[in-house]
Short mmCIF file of C-alpha atoms in Angstrom, two decimals:
data_model
loop_
_atom_site.label_atom_id
_atom_site.label_comp_id
_atom_site.label_asym_id
_atom_site.label_seq_id
_atom_site.Cartn_x
_atom_site.Cartn_y
_atom_site.Cartn_z
CA MET A 1 78.41 25.16 7.09
CA ASN A 2 75.38 27.39 6.79
CA THR A 3 72.75 24.75 7.07
CA ALA A 4 72.45 20.97 7.18
CA GLU A 5 69.62 18.50 6.96
CA VAL A 6 68.56 16.06 9.63
CA HIS A 7 66.34 13.05 9.03
CA PRO A 8 64.39 11.09 11.63
CA ILE A 9 65.74 7.63 12.37
CA GLY A 10 62.61 6.73 14.30
CA ILE A 11 59.55 7.98 16.11
CA VAL A 12 58.28 8.04 19.70
CA ARG A 13 55.13 6.15 20.69
CA SER A 14 54.11 7.89 23.90
CA PRO A 15 51.08 8.15 26.17
CA TYR A 16 51.61 11.93 26.17
CA ARG A 17 49.56 13.49 23.37
CA ASN A 18 49.93 17.21 24.03
CA ARG A 19 52.52 19.47 25.58
CA GLY A 20 50.43 19.89 28.72
CA ASP A 21 50.35 16.12 29.27
CA ALA A 22 54.10 15.64 29.52
CA PRO A 23 55.92 16.01 32.83
CA ARG A 24 58.56 18.71 33.19
CA GLN A 25 61.19 16.00 33.33
CA GLY A 26 60.64 12.38 32.41
CA ARG A 27 63.22 11.26 34.96
CA PHE A 28 60.73 12.25 37.65
CA THR A 29 58.02 9.88 36.37
CA PRO A 30 60.07 6.70 36.06
CA ASP A 31 57.01 4.43 35.90
CA THR A 32 55.84 5.82 32.57
CA GLU A 33 57.12 3.72 29.73
CA MET A 34 57.09 4.53 26.05
CA GLU A 35 58.49 3.08 22.88
CA ILE A 36 60.96 4.27 20.30
CA GLU A 37 60.25 2.71 16.93
CA ILE A 38 63.39 2.73 14.78
CA PHE A 39 62.69 2.91 11.07
CA GLU A 40 63.58 -0.07 8.90
CA ASP A 41 66.42 1.79 7.15
CA TYR A 42 68.27 2.11 10.48
CA ARG A 43 67.56 -1.36 11.89
CA ASP A 44 71.20 -2.40 11.68
CA GLY A 45 72.21 0.56 13.85
CA ILE A 46 70.51 -0.56 17.06
CA GLY A 47 71.50 -4.09 18.03
CA ASP A 48 70.24 -5.14 21.46
CA PHE A 49 72.00 -2.56 23.68
CA ALA A 50 73.20 -5.48 25.80
CA GLY A 51 74.81 -4.23 29.01
CA ILE A 52 73.75 -0.64 28.40
CA SER A 53 71.20 0.53 30.97
CA HIS A 54 70.52 4.10 29.83
CA ILE A 55 70.52 5.94 26.52
CA PHE A 56 70.52 9.54 25.41
CA VAL A 57 67.65 10.11 23.00
CA LEU A 58 67.93 13.12 20.72
CA LEU A 59 64.51 14.30 19.64
CA TRP A 60 63.27 16.84 17.14
CA PHE A 61 60.68 19.12 18.74
CA ASP A 62 58.60 19.63 15.63
CA ARG A 63 56.02 21.67 17.53
CA ALA A 64 58.50 24.16 19.03
CA SER A 65 59.24 27.79 18.20
CA ARG A 66 62.64 28.37 16.63
CA THR A 67 62.72 32.15 17.04
CA ALA A 68 62.61 32.54 20.82
CA LEU A 69 65.95 33.55 22.40
CA SER A 70 64.54 33.76 25.92
CA THR A 71 61.69 32.19 27.84
CA VAL A 72 60.04 32.09 31.24
CA PRO A 73 60.43 28.45 32.32
CA SER A 74 57.49 26.80 34.05
CA TYR A 75 59.51 26.54 37.29
CA ALA A 76 60.60 30.20 37.29
CA THR A 77 59.17 33.68 37.39
CA GLU A 78 61.93 35.50 35.53
CA ARG A 79 62.76 35.42 31.84
CA ARG A 80 65.94 33.51 31.07
CA PRO A 81 68.23 33.22 28.02
CA ILE A 82 67.18 30.18 25.99
CA PHE A 83 70.55 28.38 26.11
CA ALA A 84 70.40 28.49 29.93
CA THR A 85 67.11 26.55 29.80
CA ARG A 86 65.93 23.14 28.60
CA SER A 87 62.92 24.67 26.83
CA PRO A 88 61.83 22.86 23.64
CA ASP A 89 61.66 26.32 22.06
CA ARG A 90 65.17 27.05 20.72
CA PRO A 91 66.90 27.84 17.40
CA ASN A 92 67.61 24.16 16.71
CA PRO A 93 64.81 22.43 18.63
CA ILE A 94 66.75 19.27 19.45
CA GLY A 95 65.57 17.65 22.66
CA LEU A 96 67.88 15.68 24.93
CA ASP A 97 66.25 13.02 27.08
CA ILE A 98 67.73 10.13 29.02
CA GLY A 99 65.83 6.86 28.86
CA LYS A 100 66.25 3.71 30.90
CA ILE A 101 66.07 0.69 28.64
CA ILE A 102 63.30 -1.75 29.56
CA HIS A 103 63.75 -4.08 26.60
CA VAL A 104 64.52 -4.15 22.91
CA THR A 105 62.30 -6.12 20.55
CA GLY A 106 63.21 -5.99 16.90
CA ARG A 107 63.11 -2.31 15.90
CA THR A 108 61.34 -1.22 19.09
CA VAL A 109 63.17 0.10 22.13
CA ARG A 110 60.98 0.30 25.23
CA VAL A 111 62.22 2.93 27.69
CA ALA A 112 61.27 4.68 30.91
CA GLY A 113 62.07 8.23 31.91
CA LEU A 114 61.35 10.12 28.70
CA ASP A 115 58.95 13.06 28.54
CA ALA A 116 58.47 13.00 24.77
CA LEU A 117 55.13 13.54 23.07
CA ASP A 118 53.57 10.89 20.87
CA GLY A 119 54.85 11.13 17.33
CA THR A 120 58.01 13.06 18.17
CA PRO A 121 60.74 12.33 15.60
CA VAL A 122 63.94 10.74 16.93
CA LEU A 123 67.25 11.96 15.50
CA ASP A 124 69.77 9.87 17.38
CA ILE A 125 70.38 7.41 20.19
CA LYS A 126 73.66 7.27 22.11
CA PRO A 127 74.71 5.13 25.06
CA TYR A 128 74.88 6.94 28.39
CA VAL A 129 78.42 6.48 29.70
CA PRO A 130 78.45 7.10 33.46
CA SER A 131 82.24 7.64 33.67
CA VAL A 132 81.83 10.53 31.23
CA ASP A 133 78.24 11.73 31.54
CA ALA A 134 77.49 11.51 35.26
CA ILE A 135 78.62 14.66 37.08
CA PRO A 136 76.73 14.56 40.38
CA ASP A 137 78.53 17.62 41.75
CA ALA A 138 77.63 19.87 38.81
CA SER A 139 75.67 22.91 39.90
CA ASP A 140 72.51 24.31 38.46
CA PRO A 141 70.51 26.35 40.93
CA PHE A 142 67.67 26.94 38.48
CA HIS A 143 66.47 23.40 37.97
CA PRO A 144 65.66 22.07 41.42
CA ALA A 145 64.80 18.43 42.02
CA PRO A 146 61.03 17.83 42.34
CA MET B 1 58.55 15.16 9.26
CA ASN B 2 60.80 13.80 6.54
CA THR B 3 63.61 16.26 6.93
CA ALA B 4 64.42 19.46 8.82
CA GLU B 5 67.14 22.05 8.63
CA VAL B 6 69.59 22.88 11.37
CA HIS B 7 71.69 26.05 11.48
CA PRO B 8 74.83 26.63 13.51
CA ILE B 9 74.42 29.02 16.44
CA GLY B 10 78.17 29.22 16.91
CA ILE B 11 81.52 27.62 16.25
CA VAL B 12 84.23 25.91 18.30
CA ARG B 13 87.71 27.43 18.58
CA SER B 14 89.82 24.45 19.60
CA PRO B 15 93.50 23.46 19.80
CA TYR B 16 92.52 20.16 18.11
CA ARG B 17 92.90 20.57 14.33
CA ASN B 18 92.38 17.01 13.09
CA ARG B 19 90.48 13.95 14.22
CA GLY B 20 93.69 12.27 15.41
CA ASP B 21 94.48 15.22 17.69
CA ALA B 22 91.32 14.99 19.79
CA PRO B 23 91.14 12.76 22.85
CA ARG B 24 88.60 9.95 22.92
CA GLN B 25 86.68 11.86 25.57
CA GLY B 26 87.24 15.47 26.49
CA ARG B 27 86.22 14.81 30.09
CA PHE B 28 89.50 12.91 30.47
CA THR B 29 91.64 15.91 29.54
CA PRO B 30 90.12 18.51 31.84
CA ASP B 31 93.04 20.91 31.51
CA THR B 32 92.43 21.55 27.82
CA GLU B 33 90.30 24.63 27.36
CA MET B 34 88.58 25.82 24.22
CA GLU B 35 86.10 28.48 23.24
CA ILE B 36 82.62 28.47 21.84
CA GLU B 37 81.95 31.60 19.84
CA ILE B 38 78.22 32.28 19.66
CA PHE B 39 77.16 34.09 16.51
CA GLU B 40 75.79 37.62 16.84
CA ASP B 41 72.24 36.57 15.87
CA TYR B 42 72.05 34.37 18.97
CA ARG B 43 73.79 36.67 21.46
CA ASP B 44 70.60 37.21 23.47
CA GLY B 45 70.28 33.46 24.00
CA ILE B 46 73.34 32.97 26.19
CA GLY B 47 73.37 35.39 29.13
CA ASP B 48 76.16 34.66 31.62
CA PHE B 49 75.24 31.11 32.73
CA ALA B 50 75.51 32.37 36.32
CA GLY B 51 75.35 29.46 38.76
CA ILE B 52 75.55 26.85 36.01
CA SER B 53 78.80 24.87 36.15
CA HIS B 54 78.42 22.50 33.20
CA ILE B 55 76.70 22.62 29.82
CA PHE B 56 75.74 20.12 27.17
CA VAL B 57 77.14 21.24 23.84
CA LEU B 58 75.47 19.81 20.75
CA LEU B 59 77.87 19.81 17.82
CA TRP B 60 77.53 19.09 14.14
CA PHE B 61 80.23 16.67 13.01
CA ASP B 62 80.62 18.09 9.54
CA ARG B 63 83.49 15.72 8.74
CA ALA B 64 81.62 12.52 9.68
CA SER B 65 80.15 9.76 7.55
CA ARG B 66 76.35 9.63 7.61
CA THR B 67 75.97 6.19 6.03
CA ALA B 68 77.70 3.94 8.57
CA LEU B 69 75.32 1.84 10.68
CA SER B 70 78.10 0.06 12.54
CA THR B 71 81.68 0.79 13.49
CA VAL B 72 84.67 -0.63 15.33
CA PRO B 73 85.28 1.87 18.14
CA SER B 74 88.86 2.79 18.94
CA TYR B 75 88.57 1.10 22.34
CA ALA B 76 87.12 -2.15 20.98
CA THR B 77 87.98 -4.99 18.64
CA GLU B 78 84.47 -5.95 17.57
CA ARG B 79 82.10 -4.11 15.28
CA ARG B 80 79.18 -2.52 17.11
CA PRO B 81 75.84 -1.03 16.02
CA ILE B 82 76.25 2.72 15.60
CA PHE B 83 73.55 3.75 18.11
CA ALA B 84 75.39 1.74 20.80
CA THR B 85 78.50 3.88 20.23
CA ARG B 86 79.44 7.53 20.55
CA SER B 87 81.12 7.54 17.14
CA PRO B 88 80.89 10.84 15.22
CA ASP B 89 79.89 8.73 12.21
CA ARG B 90 76.09 8.32 12.41
CA PRO B 91 72.99 9.11 10.33
CA ASN B 92 72.53 12.50 12.03
CA PRO B 93 76.09 13.37 13.08
CA ILE B 94 75.15 15.38 16.15
CA GLY B 95 77.83 15.29 18.83
CA LEU B 96 77.06 15.50 22.52
CA ASP B 97 79.81 16.87 24.75
CA ILE B 98 79.74 18.16 28.30
CA GLY B 99 81.77 21.27 29.01
CA LYS B 100 82.73 22.85 32.30
CA ILE B 101 82.27 26.60 32.08
CA ILE B 102 85.46 28.57 32.78
CA HIS B 103 84.05 31.99 31.98
CA VAL B 104 81.72 33.84 29.65
CA THR B 105 82.91 37.00 27.93
CA GLY B 106 80.46 38.62 25.58
CA ARG B 107 79.61 36.03 22.92
CA THR B 108 82.46 33.71 23.92
CA VAL B 109 82.02 30.80 26.31
CA ARG B 110 85.31 29.33 27.51
CA VAL B 111 84.98 25.68 28.53
CA ALA B 112 87.03 22.67 29.60
CA GLY B 113 86.29 19.03 28.89
CA LEU B 114 85.26 19.15 25.23
CA ASP B 115 86.92 17.04 22.56
CA ALA B 116 85.67 19.07 19.57
CA LEU B 117 87.81 19.91 16.57
CA ASP B 118 88.56 23.50 15.61
CA GLY B 119 85.81 24.94 13.44
CA THR B 120 83.14 22.45 14.49
CA PRO B 121 79.67 24.02 14.18
CA VAL B 122 77.64 24.29 17.39
CA LEU B 123 73.91 23.55 17.19
CA ASP B 124 72.78 24.04 20.76
CA ILE B 125 73.81 24.62 24.36
CA LYS B 126 71.79 23.33 27.31
CA PRO B 127 72.44 23.52 31.04
CA TYR B 128 73.55 20.25 32.64
CA VAL B 129 71.05 19.52 35.42
CA PRO B 130 72.61 17.08 37.89
CA SER B 131 69.29 16.01 39.44
CA VAL B 132 68.17 14.84 36.00
CA ASP B 133 71.33 14.14 34.02
CA ALA B 134 73.70 12.53 36.53
CA ILE B 135 73.08 8.78 36.76
CA PRO B 136 76.24 7.43 38.41
CA ASP B 137 74.86 3.89 38.66
CA ALA B 138 74.05 3.59 34.97
CA SER B 139 75.87 0.70 33.35
CA ASP B 140 77.86 0.68 30.16
CA PRO B 141 80.46 -2.05 30.03
CA PHE B 142 81.82 -0.92 26.67
CA HIS B 143 83.11 2.51 27.59
CA PRO B 144 85.54 1.97 30.45
CA ALA B 145 87.03 4.84 32.36
CA PRO B 146 90.59 5.68 31.24
#
């Protein structure tokens, strides 16, 4: 595989209009809600998420740089390799957010905890599985809690 | 955005050759190690991941179906909407695994906990940030622990 195409399955409707508006991590502003509108072609893929409290949302950062291999994160003073950061600037600018489901209405999934900008394309949604995805004792000294 | 291109930044070297070989979740077979070989063009993006214990690995499931909008997961008897499953078959077949870093040698990252097949393209690596990504009290009744 040299290249592959991705297509948006939906779009984010967010109160954040520009990169400066969004928090560093959506998890730290849990009261901000936004909506994911799933496109009609993918309606049958969503269901009602009954019993699922949190979802991974894979985003396409269409305003990011794809050439940067290092960056100085906003919380740091030293330059760091891009794959050791969560910067939107990366070779494949796929964002990974975790959203708490508020409710699902038709093709609209209302969530809290995302930091996505308005109009950001959505590539995928996956259920968050705590027995697999929650690793509280993982270490990452570079991304302190707020 | 109607479409965008993704390019592999690396490839998985795994003992799992075929879909039937891989465990349902790599986290449940923590003794199996595999390697991510980062391509030369992206060498400057990795560094040594010093202090980071776990990484998200975004994979491209090049052997998946992109047309399925529902599936019967291996652990279930009923058909479920695709975005409520972790099936590799999905409109944008991007896999999300969490790997525990064993060591980094040059362009090779040795990890445990992945369930990727040999030769699977890698799209991205991100540090796992426990203060953001670990949600032990999330609920998902459909993906029981083993």
